[in-house]
PDB file of C-alpha atoms in Angstrom:
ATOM      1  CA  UNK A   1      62.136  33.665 108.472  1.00 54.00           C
ATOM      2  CA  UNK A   2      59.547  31.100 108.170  1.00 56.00           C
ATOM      3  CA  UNK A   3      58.181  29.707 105.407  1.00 56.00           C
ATOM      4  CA  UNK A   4      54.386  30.969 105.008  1.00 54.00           C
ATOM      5  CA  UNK A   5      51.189  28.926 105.672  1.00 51.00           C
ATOM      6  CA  UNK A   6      49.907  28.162 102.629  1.00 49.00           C
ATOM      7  CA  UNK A   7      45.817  28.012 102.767  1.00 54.00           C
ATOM      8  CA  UNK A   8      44.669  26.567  99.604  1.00 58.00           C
ATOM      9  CA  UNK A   9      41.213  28.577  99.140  1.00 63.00           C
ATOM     10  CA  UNK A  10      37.758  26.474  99.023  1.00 76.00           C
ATOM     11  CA  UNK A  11      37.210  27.418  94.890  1.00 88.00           C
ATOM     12  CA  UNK A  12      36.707  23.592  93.405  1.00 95.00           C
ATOM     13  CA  UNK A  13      38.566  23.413  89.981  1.00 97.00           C
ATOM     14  CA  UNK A  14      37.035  21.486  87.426  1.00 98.00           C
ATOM     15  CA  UNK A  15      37.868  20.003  84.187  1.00 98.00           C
ATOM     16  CA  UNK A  16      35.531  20.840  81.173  1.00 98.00           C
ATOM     17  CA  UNK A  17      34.213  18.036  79.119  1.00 98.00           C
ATOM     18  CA  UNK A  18      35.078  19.636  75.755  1.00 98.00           C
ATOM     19  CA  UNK A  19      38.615  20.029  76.926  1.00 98.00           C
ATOM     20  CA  UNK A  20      39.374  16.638  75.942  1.00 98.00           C
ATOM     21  CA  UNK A  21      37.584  16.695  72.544  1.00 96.00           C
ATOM     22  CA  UNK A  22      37.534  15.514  69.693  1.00 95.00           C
ATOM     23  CA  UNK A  23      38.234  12.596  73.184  1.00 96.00           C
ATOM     24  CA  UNK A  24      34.800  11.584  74.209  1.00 97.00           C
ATOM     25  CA  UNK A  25      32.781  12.802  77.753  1.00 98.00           C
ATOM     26  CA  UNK A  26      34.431   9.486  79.002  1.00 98.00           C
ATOM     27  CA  UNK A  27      37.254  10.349  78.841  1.00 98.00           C
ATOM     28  CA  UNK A  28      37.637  13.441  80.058  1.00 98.00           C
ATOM     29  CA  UNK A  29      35.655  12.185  83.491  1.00 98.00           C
ATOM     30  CA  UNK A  30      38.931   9.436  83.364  1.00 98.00           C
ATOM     31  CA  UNK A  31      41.684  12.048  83.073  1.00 98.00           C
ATOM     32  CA  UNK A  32      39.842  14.302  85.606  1.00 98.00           C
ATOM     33  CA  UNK A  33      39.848  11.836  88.414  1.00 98.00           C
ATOM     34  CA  UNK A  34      43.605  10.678  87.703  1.00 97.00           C
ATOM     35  CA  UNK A  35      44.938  14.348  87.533  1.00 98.00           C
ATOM     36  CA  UNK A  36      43.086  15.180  90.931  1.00 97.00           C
ATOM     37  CA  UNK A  37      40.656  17.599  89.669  1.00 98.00           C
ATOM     38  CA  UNK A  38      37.831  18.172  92.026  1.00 98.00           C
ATOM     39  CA  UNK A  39      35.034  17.660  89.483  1.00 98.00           C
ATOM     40  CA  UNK A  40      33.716  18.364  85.650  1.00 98.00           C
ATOM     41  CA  UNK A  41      31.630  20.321  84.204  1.00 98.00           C
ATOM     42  CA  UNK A  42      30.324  18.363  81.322  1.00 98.00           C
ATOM     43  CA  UNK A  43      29.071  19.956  78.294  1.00 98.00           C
ATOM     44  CA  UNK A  44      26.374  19.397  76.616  1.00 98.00           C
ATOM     45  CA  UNK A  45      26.508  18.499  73.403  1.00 96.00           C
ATOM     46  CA  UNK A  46      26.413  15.446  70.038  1.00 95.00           C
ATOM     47  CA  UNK A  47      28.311  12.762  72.391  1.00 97.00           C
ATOM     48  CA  UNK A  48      25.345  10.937  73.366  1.00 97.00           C
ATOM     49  CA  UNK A  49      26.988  10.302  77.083  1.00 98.00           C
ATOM     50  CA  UNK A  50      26.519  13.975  77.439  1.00 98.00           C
ATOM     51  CA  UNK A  51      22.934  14.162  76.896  1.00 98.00           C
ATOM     52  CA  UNK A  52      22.174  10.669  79.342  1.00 98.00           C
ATOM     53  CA  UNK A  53      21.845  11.601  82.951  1.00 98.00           C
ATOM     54  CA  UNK A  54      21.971   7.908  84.476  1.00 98.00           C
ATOM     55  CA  UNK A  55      25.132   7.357  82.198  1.00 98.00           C
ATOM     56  CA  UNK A  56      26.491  10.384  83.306  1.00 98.00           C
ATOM     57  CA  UNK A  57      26.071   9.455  87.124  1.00 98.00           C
ATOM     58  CA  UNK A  58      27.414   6.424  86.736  1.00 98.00           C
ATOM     59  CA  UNK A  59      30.648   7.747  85.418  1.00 98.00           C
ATOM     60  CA  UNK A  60      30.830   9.951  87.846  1.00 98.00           C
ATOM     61  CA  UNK A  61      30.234   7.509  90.772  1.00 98.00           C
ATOM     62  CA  UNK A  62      32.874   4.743  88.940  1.00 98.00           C
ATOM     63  CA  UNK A  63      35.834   7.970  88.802  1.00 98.00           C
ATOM     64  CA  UNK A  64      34.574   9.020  92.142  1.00 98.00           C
ATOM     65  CA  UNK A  65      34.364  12.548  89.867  1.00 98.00           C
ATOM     66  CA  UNK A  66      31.764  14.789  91.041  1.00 98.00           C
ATOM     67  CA  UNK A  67      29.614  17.094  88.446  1.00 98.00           C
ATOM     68  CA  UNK A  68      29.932  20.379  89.738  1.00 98.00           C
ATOM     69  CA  UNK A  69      27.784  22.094  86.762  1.00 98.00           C
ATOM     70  CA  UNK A  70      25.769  21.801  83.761  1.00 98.00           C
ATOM     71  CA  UNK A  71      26.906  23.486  80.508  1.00 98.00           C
ATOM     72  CA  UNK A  72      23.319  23.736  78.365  1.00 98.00           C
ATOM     73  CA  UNK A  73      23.542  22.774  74.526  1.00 97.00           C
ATOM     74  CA  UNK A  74      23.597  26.503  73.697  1.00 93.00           C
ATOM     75  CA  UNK A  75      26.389  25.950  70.916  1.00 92.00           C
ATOM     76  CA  UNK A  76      25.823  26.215  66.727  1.00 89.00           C
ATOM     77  CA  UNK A  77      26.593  22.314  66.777  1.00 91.00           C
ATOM     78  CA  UNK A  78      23.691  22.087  69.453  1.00 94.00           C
ATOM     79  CA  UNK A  79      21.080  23.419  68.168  1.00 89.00           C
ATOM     80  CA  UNK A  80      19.010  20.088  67.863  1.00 91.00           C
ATOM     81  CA  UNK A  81      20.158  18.600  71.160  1.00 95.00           C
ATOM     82  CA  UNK A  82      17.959  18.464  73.711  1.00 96.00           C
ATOM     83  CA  UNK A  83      15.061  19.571  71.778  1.00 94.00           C
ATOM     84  CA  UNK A  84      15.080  22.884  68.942  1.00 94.00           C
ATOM     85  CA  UNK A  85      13.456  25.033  71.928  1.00 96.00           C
ATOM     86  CA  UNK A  86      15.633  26.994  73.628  1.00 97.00           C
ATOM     87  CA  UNK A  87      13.806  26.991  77.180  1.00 97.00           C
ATOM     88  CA  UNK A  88      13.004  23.595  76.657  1.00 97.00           C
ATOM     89  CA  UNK A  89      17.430  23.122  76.939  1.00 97.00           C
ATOM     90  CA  UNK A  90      17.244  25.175  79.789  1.00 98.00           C
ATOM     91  CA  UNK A  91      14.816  23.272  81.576  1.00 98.00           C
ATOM     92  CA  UNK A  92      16.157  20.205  80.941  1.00 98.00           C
ATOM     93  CA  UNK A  93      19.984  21.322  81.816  1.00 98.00           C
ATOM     94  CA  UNK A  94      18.336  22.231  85.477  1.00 98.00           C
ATOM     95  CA  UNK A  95      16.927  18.970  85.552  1.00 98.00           C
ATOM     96  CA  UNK A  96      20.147  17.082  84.846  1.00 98.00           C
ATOM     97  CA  UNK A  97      22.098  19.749  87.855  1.00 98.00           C
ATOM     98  CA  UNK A  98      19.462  18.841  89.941  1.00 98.00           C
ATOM     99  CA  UNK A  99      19.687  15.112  89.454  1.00 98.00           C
ATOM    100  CA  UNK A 100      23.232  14.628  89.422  1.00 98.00           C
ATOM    101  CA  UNK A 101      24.078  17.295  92.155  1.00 98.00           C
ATOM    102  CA  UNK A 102      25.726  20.049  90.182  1.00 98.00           C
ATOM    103  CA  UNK A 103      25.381  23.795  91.528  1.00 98.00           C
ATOM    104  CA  UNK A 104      25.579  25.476  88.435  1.00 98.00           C
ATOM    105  CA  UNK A 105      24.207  25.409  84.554  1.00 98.00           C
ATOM    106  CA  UNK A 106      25.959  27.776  82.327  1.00 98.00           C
ATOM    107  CA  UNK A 107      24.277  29.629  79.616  1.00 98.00           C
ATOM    108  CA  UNK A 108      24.923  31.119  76.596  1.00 98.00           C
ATOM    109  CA  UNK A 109      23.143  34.740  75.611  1.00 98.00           C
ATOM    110  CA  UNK A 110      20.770  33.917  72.503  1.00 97.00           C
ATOM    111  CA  UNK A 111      22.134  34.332  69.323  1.00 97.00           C
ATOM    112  CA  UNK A 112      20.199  37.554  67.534  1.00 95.00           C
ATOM    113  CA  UNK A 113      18.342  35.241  64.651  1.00 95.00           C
ATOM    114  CA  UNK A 114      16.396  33.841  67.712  1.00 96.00           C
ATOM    115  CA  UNK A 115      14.538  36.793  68.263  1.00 95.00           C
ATOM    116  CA  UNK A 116      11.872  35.646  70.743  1.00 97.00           C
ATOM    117  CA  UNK A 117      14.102  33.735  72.725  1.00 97.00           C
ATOM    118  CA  UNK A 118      16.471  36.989  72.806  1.00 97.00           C
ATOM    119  CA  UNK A 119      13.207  39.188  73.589  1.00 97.00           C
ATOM    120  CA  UNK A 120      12.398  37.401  76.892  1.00 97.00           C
ATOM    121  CA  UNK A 121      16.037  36.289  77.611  1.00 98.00           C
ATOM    122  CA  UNK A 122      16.503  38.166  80.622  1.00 98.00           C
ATOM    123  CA  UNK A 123      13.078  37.987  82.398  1.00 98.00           C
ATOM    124  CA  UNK A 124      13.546  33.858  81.493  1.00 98.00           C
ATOM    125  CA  UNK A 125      16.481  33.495  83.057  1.00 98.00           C
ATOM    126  CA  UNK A 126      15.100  35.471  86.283  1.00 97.00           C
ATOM    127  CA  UNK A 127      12.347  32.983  86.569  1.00 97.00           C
ATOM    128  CA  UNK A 128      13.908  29.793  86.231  1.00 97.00           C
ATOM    129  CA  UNK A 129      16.806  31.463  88.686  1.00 96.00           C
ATOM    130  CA  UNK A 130      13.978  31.785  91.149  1.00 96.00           C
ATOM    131  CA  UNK A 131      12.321  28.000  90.422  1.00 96.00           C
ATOM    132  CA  UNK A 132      15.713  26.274  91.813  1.00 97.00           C
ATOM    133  CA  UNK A 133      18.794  26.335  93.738  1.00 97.00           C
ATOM    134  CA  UNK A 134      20.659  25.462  90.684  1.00 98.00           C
ATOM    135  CA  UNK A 135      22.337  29.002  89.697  1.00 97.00           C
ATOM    136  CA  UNK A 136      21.885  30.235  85.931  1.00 98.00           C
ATOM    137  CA  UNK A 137      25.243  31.680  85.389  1.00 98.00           C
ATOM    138  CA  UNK A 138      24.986  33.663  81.733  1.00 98.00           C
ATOM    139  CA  UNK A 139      28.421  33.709  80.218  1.00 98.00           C
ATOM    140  CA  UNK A 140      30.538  36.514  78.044  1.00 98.00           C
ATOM    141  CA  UNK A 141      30.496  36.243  74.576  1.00 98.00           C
ATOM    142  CA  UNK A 142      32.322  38.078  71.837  1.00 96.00           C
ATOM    143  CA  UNK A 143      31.950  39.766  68.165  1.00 94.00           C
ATOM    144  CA  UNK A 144      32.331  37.572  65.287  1.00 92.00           C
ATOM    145  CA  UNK A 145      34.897  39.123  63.099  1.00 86.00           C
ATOM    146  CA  UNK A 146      35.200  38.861  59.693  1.00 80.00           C
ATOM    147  CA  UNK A 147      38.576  40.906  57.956  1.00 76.00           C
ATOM    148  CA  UNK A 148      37.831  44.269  59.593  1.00 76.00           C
ATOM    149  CA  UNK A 149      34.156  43.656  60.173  1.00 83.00           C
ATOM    150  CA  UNK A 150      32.551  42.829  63.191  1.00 83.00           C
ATOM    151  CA  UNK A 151      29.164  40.635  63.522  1.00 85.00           C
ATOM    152  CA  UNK A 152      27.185  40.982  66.330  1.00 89.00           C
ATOM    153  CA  UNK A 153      25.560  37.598  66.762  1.00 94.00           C
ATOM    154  CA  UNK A 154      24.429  37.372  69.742  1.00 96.00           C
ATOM    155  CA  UNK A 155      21.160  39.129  71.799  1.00 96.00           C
ATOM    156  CA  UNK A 156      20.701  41.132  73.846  1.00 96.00           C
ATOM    157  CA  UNK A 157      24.573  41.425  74.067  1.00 96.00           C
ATOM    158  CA  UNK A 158      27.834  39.697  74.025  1.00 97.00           C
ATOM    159  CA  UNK A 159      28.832  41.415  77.202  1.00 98.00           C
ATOM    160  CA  UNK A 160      26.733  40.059  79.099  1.00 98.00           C
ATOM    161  CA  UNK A 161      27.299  42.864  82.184  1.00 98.00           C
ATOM    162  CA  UNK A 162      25.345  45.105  80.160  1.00 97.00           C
ATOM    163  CA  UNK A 163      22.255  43.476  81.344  1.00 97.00           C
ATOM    164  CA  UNK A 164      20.870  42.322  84.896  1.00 96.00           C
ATOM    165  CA  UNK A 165      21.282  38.656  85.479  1.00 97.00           C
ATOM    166  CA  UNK A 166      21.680  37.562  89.009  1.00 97.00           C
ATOM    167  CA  UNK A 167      24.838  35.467  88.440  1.00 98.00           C
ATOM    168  CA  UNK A 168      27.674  35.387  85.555  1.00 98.00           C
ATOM    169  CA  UNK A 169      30.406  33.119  84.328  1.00 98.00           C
ATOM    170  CA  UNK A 170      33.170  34.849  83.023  1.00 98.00           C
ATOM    171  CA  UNK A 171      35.551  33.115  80.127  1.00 98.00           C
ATOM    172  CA  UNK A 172      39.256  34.441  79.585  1.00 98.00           C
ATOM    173  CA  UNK A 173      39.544  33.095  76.058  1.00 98.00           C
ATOM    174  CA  UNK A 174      36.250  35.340  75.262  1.00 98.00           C
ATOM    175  CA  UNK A 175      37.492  38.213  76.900  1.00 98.00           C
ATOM    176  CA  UNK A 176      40.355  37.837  74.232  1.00 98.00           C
ATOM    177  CA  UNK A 177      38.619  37.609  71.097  1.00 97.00           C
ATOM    178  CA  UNK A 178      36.619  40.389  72.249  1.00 96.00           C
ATOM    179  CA  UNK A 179      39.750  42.150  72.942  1.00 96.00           C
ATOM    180  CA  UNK A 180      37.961  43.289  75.917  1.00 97.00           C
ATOM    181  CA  UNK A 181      39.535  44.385  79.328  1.00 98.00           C
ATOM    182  CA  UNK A 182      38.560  41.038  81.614  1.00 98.00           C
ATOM    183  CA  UNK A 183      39.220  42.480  85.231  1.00 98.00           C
ATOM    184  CA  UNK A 184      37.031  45.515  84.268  1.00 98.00           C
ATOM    185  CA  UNK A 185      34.531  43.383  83.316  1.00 98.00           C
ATOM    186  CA  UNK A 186      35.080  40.748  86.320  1.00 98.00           C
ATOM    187  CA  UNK A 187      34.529  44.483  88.400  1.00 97.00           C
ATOM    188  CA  UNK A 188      31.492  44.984  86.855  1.00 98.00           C
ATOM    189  CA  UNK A 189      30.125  41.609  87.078  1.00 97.00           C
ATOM    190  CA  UNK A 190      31.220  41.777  91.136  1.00 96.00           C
ATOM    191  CA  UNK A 191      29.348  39.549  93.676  1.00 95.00           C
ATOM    192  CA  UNK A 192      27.499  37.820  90.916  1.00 97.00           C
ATOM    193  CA  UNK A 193      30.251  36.267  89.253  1.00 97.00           C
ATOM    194  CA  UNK A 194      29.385  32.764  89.917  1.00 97.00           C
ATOM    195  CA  UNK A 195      31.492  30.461  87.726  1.00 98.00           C
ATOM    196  CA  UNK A 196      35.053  30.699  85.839  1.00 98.00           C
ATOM    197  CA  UNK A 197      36.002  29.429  82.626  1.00 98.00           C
ATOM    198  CA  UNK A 198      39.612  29.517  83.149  1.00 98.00           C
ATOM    199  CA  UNK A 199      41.517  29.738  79.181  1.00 98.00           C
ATOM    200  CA  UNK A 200      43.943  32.288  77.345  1.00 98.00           C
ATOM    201  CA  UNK A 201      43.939  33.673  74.644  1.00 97.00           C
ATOM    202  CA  UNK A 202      46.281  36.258  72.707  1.00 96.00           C
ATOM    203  CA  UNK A 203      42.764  38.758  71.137  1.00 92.00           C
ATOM    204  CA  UNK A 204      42.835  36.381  68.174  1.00 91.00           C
ATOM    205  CA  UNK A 205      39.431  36.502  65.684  1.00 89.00           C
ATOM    206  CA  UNK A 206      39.074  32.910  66.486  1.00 90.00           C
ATOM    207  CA  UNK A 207      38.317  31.607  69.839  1.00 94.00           C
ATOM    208  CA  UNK A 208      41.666  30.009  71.076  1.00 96.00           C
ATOM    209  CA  UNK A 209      40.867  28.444  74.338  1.00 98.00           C
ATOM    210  CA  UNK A 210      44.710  28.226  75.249  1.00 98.00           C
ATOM    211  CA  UNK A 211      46.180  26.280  78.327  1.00 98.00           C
ATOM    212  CA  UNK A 212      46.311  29.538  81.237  1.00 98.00           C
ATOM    213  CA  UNK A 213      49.345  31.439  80.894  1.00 97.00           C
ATOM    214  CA  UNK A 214      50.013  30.836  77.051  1.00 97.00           C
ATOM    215  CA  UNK A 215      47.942  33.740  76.167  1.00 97.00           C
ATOM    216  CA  UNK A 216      47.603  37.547  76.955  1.00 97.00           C
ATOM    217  CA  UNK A 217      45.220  36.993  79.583  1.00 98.00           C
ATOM    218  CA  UNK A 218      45.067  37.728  83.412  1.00 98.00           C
ATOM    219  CA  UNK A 219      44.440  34.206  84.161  1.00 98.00           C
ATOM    220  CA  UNK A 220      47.211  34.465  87.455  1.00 97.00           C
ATOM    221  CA  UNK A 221      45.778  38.216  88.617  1.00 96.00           C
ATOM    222  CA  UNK A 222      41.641  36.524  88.430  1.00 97.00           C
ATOM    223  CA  UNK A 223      43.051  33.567  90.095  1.00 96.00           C
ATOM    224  CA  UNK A 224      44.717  35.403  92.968  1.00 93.00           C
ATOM    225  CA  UNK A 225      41.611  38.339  93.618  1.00 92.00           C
ATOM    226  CA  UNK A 226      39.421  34.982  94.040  1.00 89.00           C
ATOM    227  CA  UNK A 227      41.270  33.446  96.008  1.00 83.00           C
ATOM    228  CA  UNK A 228      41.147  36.334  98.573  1.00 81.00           C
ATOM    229  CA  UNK A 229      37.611  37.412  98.121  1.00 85.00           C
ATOM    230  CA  UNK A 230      34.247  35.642  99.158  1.00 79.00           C
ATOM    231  CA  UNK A 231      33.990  34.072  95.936  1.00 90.00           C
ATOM    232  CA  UNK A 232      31.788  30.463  96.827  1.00 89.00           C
ATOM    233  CA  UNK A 233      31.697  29.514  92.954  1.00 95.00           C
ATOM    234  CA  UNK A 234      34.084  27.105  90.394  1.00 97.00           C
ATOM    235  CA  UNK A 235      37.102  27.634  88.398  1.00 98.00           C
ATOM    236  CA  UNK A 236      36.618  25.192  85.405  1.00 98.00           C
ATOM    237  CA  UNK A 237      39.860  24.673  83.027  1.00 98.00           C
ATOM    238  CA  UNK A 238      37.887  25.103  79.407  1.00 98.00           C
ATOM    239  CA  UNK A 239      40.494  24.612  77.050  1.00 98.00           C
ATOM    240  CA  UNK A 240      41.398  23.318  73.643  1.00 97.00           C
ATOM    241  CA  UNK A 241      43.456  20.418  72.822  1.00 97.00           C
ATOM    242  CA  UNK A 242      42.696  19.233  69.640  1.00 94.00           C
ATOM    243  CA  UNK A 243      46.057  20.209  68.171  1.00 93.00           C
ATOM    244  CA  UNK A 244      47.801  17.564  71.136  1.00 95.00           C
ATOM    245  CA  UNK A 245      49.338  15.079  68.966  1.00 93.00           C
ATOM    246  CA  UNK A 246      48.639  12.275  71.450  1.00 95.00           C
ATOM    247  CA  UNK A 247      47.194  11.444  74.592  1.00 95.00           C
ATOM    248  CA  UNK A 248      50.121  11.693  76.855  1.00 96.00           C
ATOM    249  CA  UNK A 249      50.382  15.434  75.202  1.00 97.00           C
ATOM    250  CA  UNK A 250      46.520  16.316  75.820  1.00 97.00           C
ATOM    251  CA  UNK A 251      46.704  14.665  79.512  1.00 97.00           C
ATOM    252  CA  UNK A 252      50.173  17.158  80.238  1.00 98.00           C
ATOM    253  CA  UNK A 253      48.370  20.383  79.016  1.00 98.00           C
ATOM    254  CA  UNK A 254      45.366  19.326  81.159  1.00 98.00           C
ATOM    255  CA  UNK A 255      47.752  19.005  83.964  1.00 98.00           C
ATOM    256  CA  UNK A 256      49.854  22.254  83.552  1.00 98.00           C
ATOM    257  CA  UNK A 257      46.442  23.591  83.571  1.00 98.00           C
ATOM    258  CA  UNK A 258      45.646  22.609  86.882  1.00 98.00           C
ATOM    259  CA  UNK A 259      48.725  22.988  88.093  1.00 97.00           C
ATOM    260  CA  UNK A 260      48.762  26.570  87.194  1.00 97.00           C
ATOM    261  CA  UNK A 261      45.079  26.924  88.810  1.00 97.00           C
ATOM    262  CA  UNK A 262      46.571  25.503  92.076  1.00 94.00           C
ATOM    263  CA  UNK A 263      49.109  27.499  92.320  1.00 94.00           C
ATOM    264  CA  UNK A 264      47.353  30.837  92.233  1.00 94.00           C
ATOM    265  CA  UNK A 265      45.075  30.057  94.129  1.00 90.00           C
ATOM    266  CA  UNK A 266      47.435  29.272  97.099  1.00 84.00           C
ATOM    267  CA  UNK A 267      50.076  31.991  96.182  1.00 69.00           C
ATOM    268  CA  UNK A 268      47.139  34.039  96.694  1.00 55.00           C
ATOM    269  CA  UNK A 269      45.956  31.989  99.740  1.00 52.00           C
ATOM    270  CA  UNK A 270      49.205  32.788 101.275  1.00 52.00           C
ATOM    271  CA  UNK A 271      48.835  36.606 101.445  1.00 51.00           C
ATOM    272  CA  UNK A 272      45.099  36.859 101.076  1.00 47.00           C
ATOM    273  CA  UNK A 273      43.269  39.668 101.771  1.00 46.00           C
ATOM    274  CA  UNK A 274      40.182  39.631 104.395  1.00 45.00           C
ATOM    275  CA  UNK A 275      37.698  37.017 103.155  1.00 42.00           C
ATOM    276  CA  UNK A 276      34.613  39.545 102.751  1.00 44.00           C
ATOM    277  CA  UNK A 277      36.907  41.429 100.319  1.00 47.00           C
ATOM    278  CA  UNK A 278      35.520  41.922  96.496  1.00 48.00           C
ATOM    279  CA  UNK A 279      37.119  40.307  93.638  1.00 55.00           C
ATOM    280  CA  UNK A 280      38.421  43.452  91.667  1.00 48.00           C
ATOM    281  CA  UNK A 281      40.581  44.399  95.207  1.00 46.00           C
ATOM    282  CA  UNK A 282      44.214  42.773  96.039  1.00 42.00           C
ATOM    283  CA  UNK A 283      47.192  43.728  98.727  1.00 40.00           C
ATOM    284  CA  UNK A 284      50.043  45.665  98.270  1.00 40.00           C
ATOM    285  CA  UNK A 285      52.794  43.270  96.378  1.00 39.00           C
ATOM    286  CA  UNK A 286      55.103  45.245  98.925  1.00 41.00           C
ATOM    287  CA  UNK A 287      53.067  43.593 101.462  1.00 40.00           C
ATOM    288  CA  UNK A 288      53.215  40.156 100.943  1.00 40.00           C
ATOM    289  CA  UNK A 289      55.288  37.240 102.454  1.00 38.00           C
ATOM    290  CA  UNK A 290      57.625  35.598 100.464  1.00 41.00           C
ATOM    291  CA  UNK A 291      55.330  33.203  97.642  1.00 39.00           C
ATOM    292  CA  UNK A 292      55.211  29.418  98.148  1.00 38.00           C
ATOM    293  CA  UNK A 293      57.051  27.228  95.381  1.00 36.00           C
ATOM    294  CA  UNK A 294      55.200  24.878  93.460  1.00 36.00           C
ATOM    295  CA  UNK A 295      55.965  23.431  90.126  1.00 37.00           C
ATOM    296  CA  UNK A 296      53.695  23.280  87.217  1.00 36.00           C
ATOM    297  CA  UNK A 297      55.254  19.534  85.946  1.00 38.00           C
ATOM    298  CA  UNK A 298      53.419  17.661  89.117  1.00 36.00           C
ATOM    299  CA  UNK A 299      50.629  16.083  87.417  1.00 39.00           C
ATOM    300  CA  UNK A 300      48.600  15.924  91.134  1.00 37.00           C
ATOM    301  CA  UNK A 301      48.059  18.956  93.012  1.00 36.00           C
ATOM    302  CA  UNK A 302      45.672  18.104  96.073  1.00 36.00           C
ATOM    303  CA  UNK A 303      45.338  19.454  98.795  1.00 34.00           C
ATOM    304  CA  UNK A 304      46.422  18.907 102.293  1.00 32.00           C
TER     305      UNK A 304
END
């Protein structure tokens, strides 16, 4: 029998800034363009590089690294970057996409001490959705958990499918602390999931942010619906390597990561359902040709 076509699917995978912290924005535009990632998605935050849009393009240009999205300074340790106003971040985060290229800025849902901000949150995000090209993708959060007690912190709601946005990032790694069934919620965010953050996690009180496939997770299973449905968005590897005891360690989880992006994306590309399929559907595993091999040690994964 002959061995299958493999058709890598168009999905860009991207390397998050913070996944090289406590590393700085540098580097992680450095290790992107030597491990063959297709892009970043920088984040926002206290490293000053982050903040500077003509230092930001010019790392980009010098890697030949292209910023596929915007990450706004919507964290605790953010709360003073890029202005104390939170629409003031948000305008300023489409400003930087738009400048440097990037299709995307991810968003946080208001934590529930901002109370105005978490009042117009919604309608906001509608109207600056309808200003630009640049999508607002909101992203899942998760209880805080203290012993047995749960927090809600953030407003209107952690999940974010609960209300209407017009387009969603989905995280694995908060799908585990909130112990929350991901492919439901990937269902229920359907066409408007816009933007991956591709972690694991094992449903652990603190937010792990493991390398895929070290967790509980259906990082594989997301990976393969995507890669046979019409999704047109990113799959950025968001994960945390502070515990790597050196940079040869941090750079081989970063490229297992991709690696293991790769190659779900073209085992799925292999025996992918029609393209106008939806994310939550898949083909029979009785069904499918025999799988492609491809090993996770390869640092470069490009493709043909």
């Amino acid at each position: 029998m002959a061995e299958p076509v493999v058709r890598i699917p168009d999905a860009k995978v991207a390397l998050s800034t913070a996944s090289v912290y406590p590393e700085s924005t540098a580097t992680a535009f450095e290790i992107a363009g030597r491990l063959g990632y297709d892009g970043v998605e920088v984040m926002v935050w206290t490293d000053p590089v982050s903040q500077d849009i003509e230092a930001l393009r010019r790392l980009s240009d010098h890697h030949r690294v292209p910023i596929l999205a915007i990450h706004a300074p919507c964290l605790l340790i953010t709360q003073r970057v890029w202005s104390t106003d939170p629409w003031t971040k948000l305008q300023r985060a489409r400003a930087a996409a738009e400048r440097l290229g990037a299709s995307t800025v991810v968003v946080h849902p208001p934590f529930r001490w901002q109370r105005q901000y978490a009042r117009d949150f919604v309608t906001g995000i509608w109207r600056m959705a309808d200003e630009t090209d640049v999508r607002f993708a909101v992203e899942n959060m998760y209880p805080w958990r203290y012993r047995d007690r749960e927090v809600l912190a953030y407003a209107p709601d952690w999940d974010v499918t609960k209300d209407d946005y017009r387009h969603f990032t989905v995280d694995l790694s908060h799908t585990a602390t909130a112990r929350a069934d991901a492919m439901s919620m990937v269902g229920r965010m359907g066409d408007r999931l816009g933007h991956i953050h591709l972690a694991d996690g094992n449903g652990s009180a603190k937010d792990e942010h493991l390398v895929p496939g070290r967790g509980s997770q259906p990082c594989a299973e997301l990976l393969e619906q995507l890669a046979g449905s019409s999704f047109d968005g990113h799959v950025v590897i968001e994960v945390n390597t502070r515990r790597a005891m050196s940079s040869a360690e941090r750079e081989a989880d970063l490229a297992e990561a991709l690696a293991f992006t790769r190659l779900h994306l073209a085992s799925a590309g292999a025996a992918a359902p029609s393209a106008g399929s939806p994310p939550g559907s898949s083909s029979s595993p009785d069904s499918r040709p025999p799988q492609p091999r491809v090993s996770y040690g390869r640092p470069r994964l490009r493709r043909p």
